[in-house]
Protein backbone atom coordinates (compact mmCIF):
# COMPACT_ATOMS: atom_id res chain seq x y z
CA UNK A 1 -9.27 -6.33 -42.89
CA UNK A 2 -10.39 -9.26 -44.99
CA UNK A 3 -8.98 -7.48 -48.15
CA UNK A 4 -5.27 -7.88 -46.82
CA UNK A 5 -5.34 -11.65 -46.86
CA UNK A 6 -2.42 -12.80 -48.97
CA UNK A 7 -0.66 -9.76 -49.10
CA UNK A 8 2.95 -8.91 -47.66
CA UNK A 9 3.71 -7.27 -44.50
CA UNK A 10 4.57 -3.93 -46.34
CA UNK A 11 1.17 -4.03 -48.37
CA UNK A 12 -0.62 -4.33 -45.49
CA UNK A 13 0.97 -1.28 -43.73
CA UNK A 14 0.00 0.44 -46.45
CA UNK A 15 -3.41 -0.15 -46.27
CA UNK A 16 -3.57 0.79 -42.61
CA UNK A 17 -2.02 3.85 -43.56
CA UNK A 18 -4.49 4.51 -46.47
CA UNK A 19 -7.29 4.28 -43.96
CA UNK A 20 -5.72 5.96 -41.13
CA UNK A 21 -8.16 8.82 -40.05
CA UNK A 22 -6.01 11.89 -38.66
CA UNK A 23 -8.71 14.11 -38.14
CA UNK A 24 -10.39 11.76 -35.91
CA UNK A 25 -7.00 11.14 -34.16
CA UNK A 26 -6.58 14.86 -33.49
CA UNK A 27 -9.91 14.86 -31.93
CA UNK A 28 -8.94 12.82 -29.47
CA UNK A 29 -7.33 14.13 -26.18
CA UNK A 30 -3.66 13.01 -25.31
CA UNK A 31 -4.94 10.56 -22.62
CA UNK A 32 -7.55 9.23 -24.87
CA UNK A 33 -4.82 8.71 -27.67
CA UNK A 34 -2.97 6.71 -25.02
CA UNK A 35 -5.93 4.60 -24.20
CA UNK A 36 -6.39 3.71 -27.84
CA UNK A 37 -2.54 2.83 -28.40
CA UNK A 38 -2.61 0.13 -25.25
CA UNK A 39 -6.26 -1.00 -26.26
CA UNK A 40 -4.75 -1.90 -30.08
CA UNK A 41 -0.84 -2.25 -29.35
CA UNK A 42 0.05 -6.15 -30.36
CA UNK A 43 2.13 -6.63 -27.09
CA UNK A 44 -0.56 -5.09 -24.82
CA UNK A 45 -3.98 -5.74 -25.89
CA UNK A 46 -4.24 -9.50 -24.81
CA UNK A 47 -2.52 -8.45 -21.44
CA UNK A 48 -4.95 -6.01 -20.49
CA UNK A 49 -7.84 -7.22 -18.37
CA UNK A 50 -9.15 -3.76 -17.64
CA UNK A 51 -8.80 -0.44 -19.17
CA UNK A 52 -10.46 2.88 -19.02
CA UNK A 53 -9.94 6.56 -19.58
CA UNK A 54 -11.35 8.74 -16.92
CA UNK A 55 -11.32 12.53 -18.31
CA UNK A 56 -14.29 14.14 -16.34
CA UNK A 57 -12.45 14.40 -13.03
CA UNK A 58 -9.92 17.22 -11.61
CA UNK A 59 -7.08 15.12 -12.63
CA UNK A 60 -8.07 12.96 -15.99
CA UNK A 61 -6.21 9.42 -15.66
CA UNK A 62 -5.56 6.05 -17.90
CA UNK A 63 -6.65 3.44 -15.74
CA UNK A 64 -5.80 -0.26 -16.53
CA UNK A 65 -5.03 -3.69 -15.11
CA UNK A 66 -2.23 -6.03 -15.84
CA UNK A 67 -3.78 -9.36 -16.32
CA UNK A 68 -1.15 -11.66 -15.79
CA UNK A 69 0.03 -10.02 -12.62
CA UNK A 70 -3.11 -8.44 -11.65
CA UNK A 71 -1.41 -4.98 -10.93
CA UNK A 72 -3.58 -1.85 -11.33
CA UNK A 73 -1.81 1.13 -13.03
CA UNK A 74 -2.89 4.85 -13.16
CA UNK A 75 -1.16 7.25 -15.74
CA UNK A 76 -1.62 11.05 -15.81
CA UNK A 77 -0.13 13.87 -17.82
CA UNK A 78 1.36 17.39 -16.79
CA UNK A 79 1.45 16.38 -12.80
CA UNK A 80 4.61 17.99 -11.62
CA UNK A 81 3.66 17.24 -8.21
CA UNK A 82 3.31 13.19 -8.31
CA UNK A 83 7.26 12.73 -8.63
CA UNK A 84 7.57 14.95 -5.42
CA UNK A 85 4.45 13.03 -3.80
CA UNK A 86 5.99 9.89 -4.35
CA UNK A 87 9.40 11.27 -2.76
CA UNK A 88 7.65 12.39 0.15
CA UNK A 89 5.50 9.24 1.03
CA UNK A 90 9.13 7.11 0.58
CA UNK A 91 10.69 9.14 3.26
CA UNK A 92 7.45 9.27 5.46
CA UNK A 93 7.42 5.54 4.90
CA UNK A 94 10.76 5.38 6.26
CA UNK A 95 10.07 7.76 9.30
CA UNK A 96 6.81 6.08 10.36
CA UNK A 97 6.96 2.39 10.50
CA UNK A 98 3.27 1.89 10.82
CA UNK A 99 2.29 4.05 7.76
CA UNK A 100 2.73 1.17 5.52
CA UNK A 101 0.98 -1.71 7.02
CA UNK A 102 -1.92 0.90 8.13
CA UNK A 103 -2.03 1.97 4.49
CA UNK A 104 -2.15 -1.50 3.15
CA UNK A 105 -4.93 -2.68 5.69
CA UNK A 106 -7.06 0.97 5.19
CA UNK A 107 -6.53 0.47 1.00
CA UNK A 108 -7.89 -2.98 1.08
CA UNK A 109 -10.74 -2.13 3.49
CA UNK A 110 -11.88 0.85 1.13
CA UNK A 111 -11.41 -1.31 -1.97
CA UNK A 112 -13.41 -4.04 -0.66
CA UNK A 113 -16.44 -1.29 -0.32
CA UNK A 114 -15.84 0.27 -3.69
CA UNK A 115 -14.82 3.58 -1.71
CA UNK A 116 -11.06 3.71 -3.08
CA UNK A 117 -11.51 5.57 -6.35
CA UNK A 118 -11.60 9.80 -6.09
CA UNK A 119 -13.59 9.67 -9.56
CA UNK A 120 -16.51 7.87 -7.99
CA UNK A 121 -16.30 9.83 -4.96
CA UNK A 122 -14.24 7.78 -2.75
CA UNK A 123 -10.54 7.91 -0.82
CA UNK A 124 -7.93 7.76 -2.97
CA UNK A 125 -4.29 6.47 -2.10
CA UNK A 126 -2.73 9.96 -1.59
CA UNK A 127 -5.56 11.30 0.35
CA UNK A 128 -5.55 8.10 2.33
CA UNK A 129 -1.99 8.39 3.13
CA UNK A 130 -2.22 11.92 4.46
CA UNK A 131 -4.90 11.14 6.59
CA UNK A 132 -2.98 8.48 7.99
CA UNK A 133 -0.06 10.36 8.37
CA UNK A 134 -2.15 13.15 10.19
CA UNK A 135 -3.16 10.72 12.66
CA UNK A 136 0.20 9.30 13.31
CA UNK A 137 1.65 13.00 13.83
CA UNK A 138 -1.25 13.80 16.46
CA UNK A 139 -0.92 10.47 18.16
CA UNK A 140 2.68 10.83 18.32
CA UNK A 141 2.47 14.34 19.93
CA UNK A 142 -0.07 13.09 22.18
CA UNK A 143 2.22 10.50 23.59
CA UNK A 144 5.14 12.84 24.09
CA UNK A 145 2.98 15.07 26.11
CA UNK A 146 1.79 12.44 28.32
CA UNK A 147 5.32 10.65 28.75
CA UNK A 148 4.22 7.48 26.70
CA UNK A 149 6.04 7.62 23.72
CA UNK A 150 8.08 4.29 23.04
CA UNK A 151 6.43 2.74 25.89
CA UNK A 152 4.83 -0.43 26.16
CA UNK A 153 1.07 -0.98 26.00
CA UNK A 154 -0.69 -0.10 22.79
CA UNK A 155 2.12 2.82 21.97
CA UNK A 156 3.05 0.86 18.89
CA UNK A 157 0.18 -1.76 18.62
CA UNK A 158 -1.05 -1.90 15.10
CA UNK A 159 -4.32 -3.11 16.15
CA UNK A 160 -4.62 -0.36 18.72
CA UNK A 161 -3.56 2.13 15.89
CA UNK A 162 -6.19 0.67 13.36
CA UNK A 163 -9.08 1.09 16.11
CA UNK A 164 -8.04 4.67 16.95
CA UNK A 165 -7.73 5.68 13.30
CA UNK A 166 -11.43 4.42 12.86
CA UNK A 167 -12.39 6.16 15.79
CA UNK A 168 -11.03 9.56 14.49
CA UNK A 169 -12.11 9.86 11.33
CA UNK A 170 -15.41 7.68 11.84
CA UNK A 171 -16.56 9.37 15.05
CA UNK A 172 -14.59 12.26 16.34
CA UNK A 173 -13.24 14.28 13.49
CA UNK A 174 -15.44 17.41 12.50
CA UNK A 175 -15.43 17.42 8.78
CA UNK A 176 -18.13 20.40 8.79
CA UNK A 177 -15.44 22.59 10.48
CA UNK A 178 -11.89 21.27 10.53
CA UNK A 179 -9.13 20.71 7.53
CA UNK A 180 -5.71 18.84 7.77
CA UNK A 181 -2.32 19.77 6.93
CA UNK A 182 0.69 17.39 7.39
CA UNK A 183 2.98 20.43 7.21
CA UNK A 184 5.19 21.44 10.56
CA UNK A 185 4.64 18.10 12.12
CA UNK A 186 0.85 18.39 11.28
CA UNK A 187 -2.07 20.98 12.46
CA UNK A 188 -5.71 21.52 12.10
CA UNK A 189 -7.11 24.62 10.84
CA UNK A 190 -10.74 26.00 10.61
CA UNK A 191 -12.03 25.53 6.91
CA UNK A 192 -13.95 28.89 7.39
CA UNK A 193 -10.78 30.88 8.18
CA UNK A 194 -9.44 33.76 6.08
CA UNK A 195 -7.16 32.24 3.16
CA UNK A 196 -8.87 29.08 3.70
CA UNK A 197 -12.42 29.47 3.28
CA UNK A 198 -12.26 29.93 -0.73
CA UNK A 199 -9.74 26.78 -1.19
CA UNK A 200 -11.37 24.18 1.44
CA UNK A 201 -15.17 25.43 2.11
CA UNK A 202 -17.30 23.72 -0.30
CA UNK A 203 -20.93 24.95 0.06
CA UNK A 204 -22.04 21.83 -1.90
CA UNK A 205 -20.15 19.56 -0.21
CA UNK A 206 -20.06 20.17 3.64
CA UNK A 207 -19.01 16.93 4.68
CA UNK A 208 -15.64 17.01 2.35
CA UNK A 209 -12.38 16.27 3.72
CA UNK A 210 -10.55 19.30 3.70
CA UNK A 211 -6.88 18.01 3.04
CA UNK A 212 -4.15 20.60 2.29
CA UNK A 213 -1.68 19.23 -0.43
CA UNK A 214 1.72 19.77 1.05
CA UNK A 215 3.20 21.06 -2.25
CA UNK A 216 0.10 23.38 -3.22
CA UNK A 217 -1.11 24.50 -0.36
CA UNK A 218 -4.46 26.26 -1.60
CA UNK A 219 -5.01 22.58 -3.25
CA UNK A 220 -7.40 20.45 -1.58
CA UNK A 221 -6.76 16.76 -2.11
CA UNK A 222 -9.98 15.41 -0.68
CA UNK A 223 -12.53 17.89 -2.76
CA UNK A 224 -13.23 15.04 -5.34
CA UNK A 225 -14.35 12.69 -2.51
CA UNK A 226 -18.03 13.30 -2.29
CA UNK A 227 -18.81 10.33 -0.58
CA UNK A 228 -16.78 11.13 2.45
CA UNK A 229 -19.87 10.96 4.79
CA UNK A 230 -20.25 6.87 3.75
CA UNK A 231 -16.63 6.54 4.21
CA UNK A 232 -17.00 8.06 7.89
CA UNK A 233 -19.85 5.83 8.57
CA UNK A 234 -18.10 2.71 7.19
CA UNK A 235 -14.90 3.39 9.92
CA UNK A 236 -17.34 3.92 12.34
CA UNK A 237 -18.88 0.68 11.61
CA UNK A 238 -15.89 -1.18 11.46
CA UNK A 239 -14.64 0.27 14.91
CA UNK A 240 -17.78 -1.08 16.34
CA UNK A 241 -17.54 -4.55 14.93
CA UNK A 242 -14.02 -4.77 16.01
CA UNK A 243 -15.08 -3.69 19.39
CA UNK A 244 -17.80 -6.48 19.36
CA UNK A 245 -15.08 -9.23 19.22
CA UNK A 246 -12.79 -7.66 22.04
CA UNK A 247 -15.21 -6.37 24.77
CA UNK A 248 -17.44 -8.08 27.18
CA UNK A 249 -19.33 -10.04 25.90
CA UNK A 250 -16.89 -11.28 23.35
CA UNK A 251 -18.63 -12.23 20.16
CA UNK A 252 -16.43 -15.40 18.67
CA UNK A 253 -14.67 -15.24 15.50
CA UNK A 254 -11.91 -16.98 14.05
CA UNK A 255 -10.41 -13.96 12.81
CA UNK A 256 -11.21 -10.69 14.10
CA UNK A 257 -9.46 -8.73 11.10
CA UNK A 258 -11.56 -10.70 9.29
CA UNK A 259 -14.59 -9.53 10.19
CA UNK A 260 -14.08 -6.15 8.40
CA UNK A 261 -11.82 -7.56 5.64
CA UNK A 262 -13.16 -10.01 3.58
CA UNK A 263 -10.27 -12.77 3.04
CA UNK A 264 -9.64 -13.38 -0.78
CA UNK A 265 -8.40 -16.78 -2.54
CA UNK A 266 -5.16 -14.86 -3.08
CA UNK A 267 -4.87 -14.27 0.62
CA UNK A 268 -5.35 -17.59 1.58
CA UNK A 269 -2.85 -18.53 -1.16
CA UNK A 270 -0.33 -16.01 0.57
CA UNK A 271 -0.69 -17.56 4.20
CA UNK A 272 -0.02 -20.81 2.86
CA UNK A 273 3.16 -19.64 1.08
CA UNK A 274 4.06 -17.98 4.20
CA UNK A 275 3.36 -20.98 6.46
CA UNK A 276 5.40 -23.28 3.89
CA UNK A 277 8.23 -20.77 4.25
CA UNK A 278 8.31 -20.45 8.15
CA UNK A 279 8.51 -24.46 8.28
CA UNK A 280 11.25 -24.45 5.60
CA UNK A 281 13.18 -21.81 7.68
CA UNK A 282 12.80 -24.02 10.87
CA UNK A 283 13.92 -26.77 9.18
CA UNK A 284 17.01 -25.11 7.77
CA UNK A 285 17.88 -23.75 10.96
CA UNK A 286 17.59 -27.23 12.87
CA UNK A 287 19.90 -28.80 10.25
CA UNK A 288 22.29 -26.04 10.77
CA UNK A 289 22.23 -26.56 14.40
CA UNK A 290 22.42 -30.46 13.82
CA UNK A 291 25.49 -29.72 11.55
CA UNK A 292 26.95 -27.54 14.00
CA UNK A 293 26.71 -30.30 16.71
CA UNK A 294 28.03 -32.82 14.50
CA UNK A 295 30.83 -30.82 13.57
CA UNK A 296 31.55 -29.91 17.28
CA UNK A 297 31.40 -33.52 18.37
CA UNK A 298 33.95 -34.37 15.60
CA UNK A 299 35.95 -31.71 16.64
CA UNK A 300 35.92 -32.90 20.47
CA UNK A 301 36.66 -36.38 19.10
CA UNK A 302 39.54 -35.09 17.16
CA UNK A 303 40.88 -33.10 20.34
CA UNK A 304 40.56 -36.06 22.34
CA UNK A 305 42.61 -38.52 19.92
CA UNK A 306 45.11 -35.57 20.02
CA UNK A 307 45.32 -35.42 23.75
CA UNK A 308 45.68 -39.59 23.85
CA UNK A 309 48.58 -39.73 21.21
CA UNK A 310 50.35 -36.64 22.94
CA UNK A 311 49.90 -38.67 26.36
CA UNK A 312 51.60 -41.86 24.81
CA UNK A 313 54.24 -39.95 22.97
CA UNK A 314 55.26 -38.27 26.61
CA UNK A 315 55.13 -41.93 28.23
CA UNK A 316 57.27 -43.31 25.41
CA UNK A 317 59.93 -40.26 25.93
CA UNK A 318 59.79 -40.68 30.03
CA UNK A 319 60.46 -44.40 29.36
CA UNK A 320 63.40 -43.62 27.10
CA UNK A 321 64.99 -41.01 29.53
CA UNK A 322 64.61 -43.76 32.31
CA UNK A 323 66.47 -46.24 30.24
């Protein structure tokens, strides 16, 4: 405010209070008020590289990115299942080791194609994680039925799992008729069944993915993902691209995974940091072995000197006895 120049801090605050429009503030939703507070807060306004209030969606949110760390945050109000969902995913991550790496790869795969935001019809994090959990549940059940659980081959091969995931949701899964639940070790259900149709069958979005919310079994997590047909097509294309580098005739590439996941500068930096870390670890281990060998050699030398001294003492003792 140009009129506040030369005034004390208290006088500046009084001017701000006089100019404050309480009626305008009351017209804003709680999320919009939070967005305004973040946008004008002295400690945050220069820290945010992106901020958006998304209210025209099933779960309104405030989205922002912390510039210095490039961490994305979503905030919503009055969603009691949020904490339950977070706790469930923690337990599933512990129980299903492949869930974490598959989630990382597939989240980046979708983000690179602009298909990761539910409010634009994409596949959000919770829906994606439920898809992966369902895939792993049915895969493990199939392995148990055919006696291959815990065995060799591709049973726990992440590359094979990624291909199978793309094949399932890109080619084999029937989005028109089938819904998914992860309850009771996972099962499929008809979208048109009694008690399901009114919640999971959407006549205007026949290709939507019907995904039961494990905490609200009449709630469809996939309802907002109206671009699911495009997402499924991207899965199918990715599977065919990956196969082109592994099947005859092989199409050579420096990195098979990079053919579907465009590397970023951050990825190259992380790869370099990891290589440096591995080299440092190897040097530390070699140094430790060298020190152990030197300590062992020194110990052997000391033992040798002790044995020599003991032998000399015994000889002196024998000479004294003979005298």
